[in-house]
GROMACS .gro file of C-alpha atoms in nm:
model
   73
    1MET     CA    1  -9.089   3.693  16.237
    2SER     CA    2  -9.377   3.934  16.190
    3LEU     CA    3  -9.388   4.288  16.320
    4GLU     CA    4  -9.682   4.459  16.494
    5VAL     CA    5  -9.719   4.835  16.450
    6GLU     CA    6  -9.966   5.047  16.649
    7TYR     CA    7 -10.169   5.331  16.501
    8ASP     CA    8 -10.415   5.556  16.688
    9ALA     CA    9 -10.657   5.683  16.425
   10GLY     CA   10 -10.869   5.866  16.681
   11ASP     CA   11 -11.201   5.972  16.529
   12LEU     CA   12 -11.090   6.002  16.165
   13SER     CA   13 -11.389   5.974  15.936
   14CYS     CA   14 -11.432   5.689  15.691
   15GLY     CA   15 -11.252   5.836  15.390
   16GLU     CA   16 -10.955   5.967  15.585
   17LEU     CA   17 -10.928   5.648  15.791
   18LEU     CA   18 -10.929   5.416  15.490
   19ILE     CA   19 -10.671   5.625  15.304
   20GLU     CA   20 -10.446   5.618  15.610
   21LEU     CA   21 -10.495   5.242  15.656
   22ARG     CA   22 -10.390   5.186  15.296
   23ARG     CA   23 -10.081   5.403  15.335
   24ARG     CA   24  -9.976   5.232  15.656
   25MET     CA   25 -10.039   4.880  15.526
   26LEU     CA   26  -9.825   4.948  15.219
   27ALA     CA   27  -9.537   5.033  15.454
   28LEU     CA   28  -9.559   4.689  15.620
   29ALA     CA   29  -9.419   4.360  15.499
   30PRO     CA   30  -9.659   4.074  15.417
   31GLY     CA   31  -9.763   3.903  15.742
   32ASP     CA   32  -9.701   4.210  15.959
   33VAL     CA   33  -9.988   4.339  16.174
   34LEU     CA   34 -10.129   4.689  16.207
   35ALA     CA   35 -10.296   4.738  16.547
   36VAL     CA   36 -10.547   5.020  16.504
   37LYS     CA   37 -10.747   5.220  16.756
   38ALA     CA   38 -11.035   5.390  16.574
   39THR     CA   39 -11.317   5.558  16.764
   40ASP     CA   40 -11.524   5.677  16.467
   41PRO     CA   41 -11.877   5.532  16.501
   42ALA     CA   42 -11.860   5.392  16.146
   43ALA     CA   43 -11.531   5.205  16.205
   44PRO     CA   44 -11.704   4.877  16.304
   45LEU     CA   45 -11.852   4.866  15.953
   46ASP     CA   46 -11.578   5.037  15.752
   47ILE     CA   47 -11.271   4.847  15.873
   48PRO     CA   48 -11.406   4.492  15.820
   49ALA     CA   49 -11.542   4.592  15.477
   50TRP     CA   50 -11.208   4.747  15.382
   51CYS     CA   51 -11.022   4.433  15.490
   52PHE     CA   52 -11.258   4.213  15.287
   53THR     CA   53 -11.218   4.435  14.981
   54THR     CA   54 -10.838   4.458  15.002
   55GLY     CA   55 -10.769   4.098  15.107
   56HIS     CA   56 -10.605   4.185  15.438
   57LEU     CA   57 -10.697   3.962  15.733
   58LEU     CA   58 -10.892   4.118  16.019
   59VAL     CA   59 -10.738   3.938  16.319
   60GLU     CA   60 -10.919   4.132  16.593
   61ASP     CA   61 -11.245   4.322  16.566
   62ARG     CA   62 -11.338   4.475  16.903
   63HIS     CA   63 -11.434   4.839  16.862
   64PRO     CA   64 -11.236   5.060  16.911
   65ARG     CA   65 -10.945   4.816  16.863
   66TYR     CA   66 -10.867   4.630  16.543
   67ARG     CA   67 -10.571   4.419  16.433
   68ILE     CA   68 -10.512   4.376  16.060
   69ARG     CA   69 -10.259   4.132  15.912
   70ARG     CA   70 -10.111   4.244  15.580
   71ARG     CA   71 -10.190   4.002  15.301
   72GLU     CA   72  -9.927   3.807  15.114
   73ASP     CA   73  -9.861   3.974  14.779
   0.00000   0.00000   0.00000
């Protein structure tokens, strides 16, 4: 059974947001979901690109809400 964890990133800028996403994803088990609220104007570009680069699955992409499933290791 997978877990879903919520995280309100507010308006963190790109660098800070991506560092925090990495930290939070590492704390999850493979298959778990991180539900993120990110209001930074660059988030619609940054979050999908980060998911593509890291191999995590972007399950929902509706600014300001995103759901990211942690990849299998």
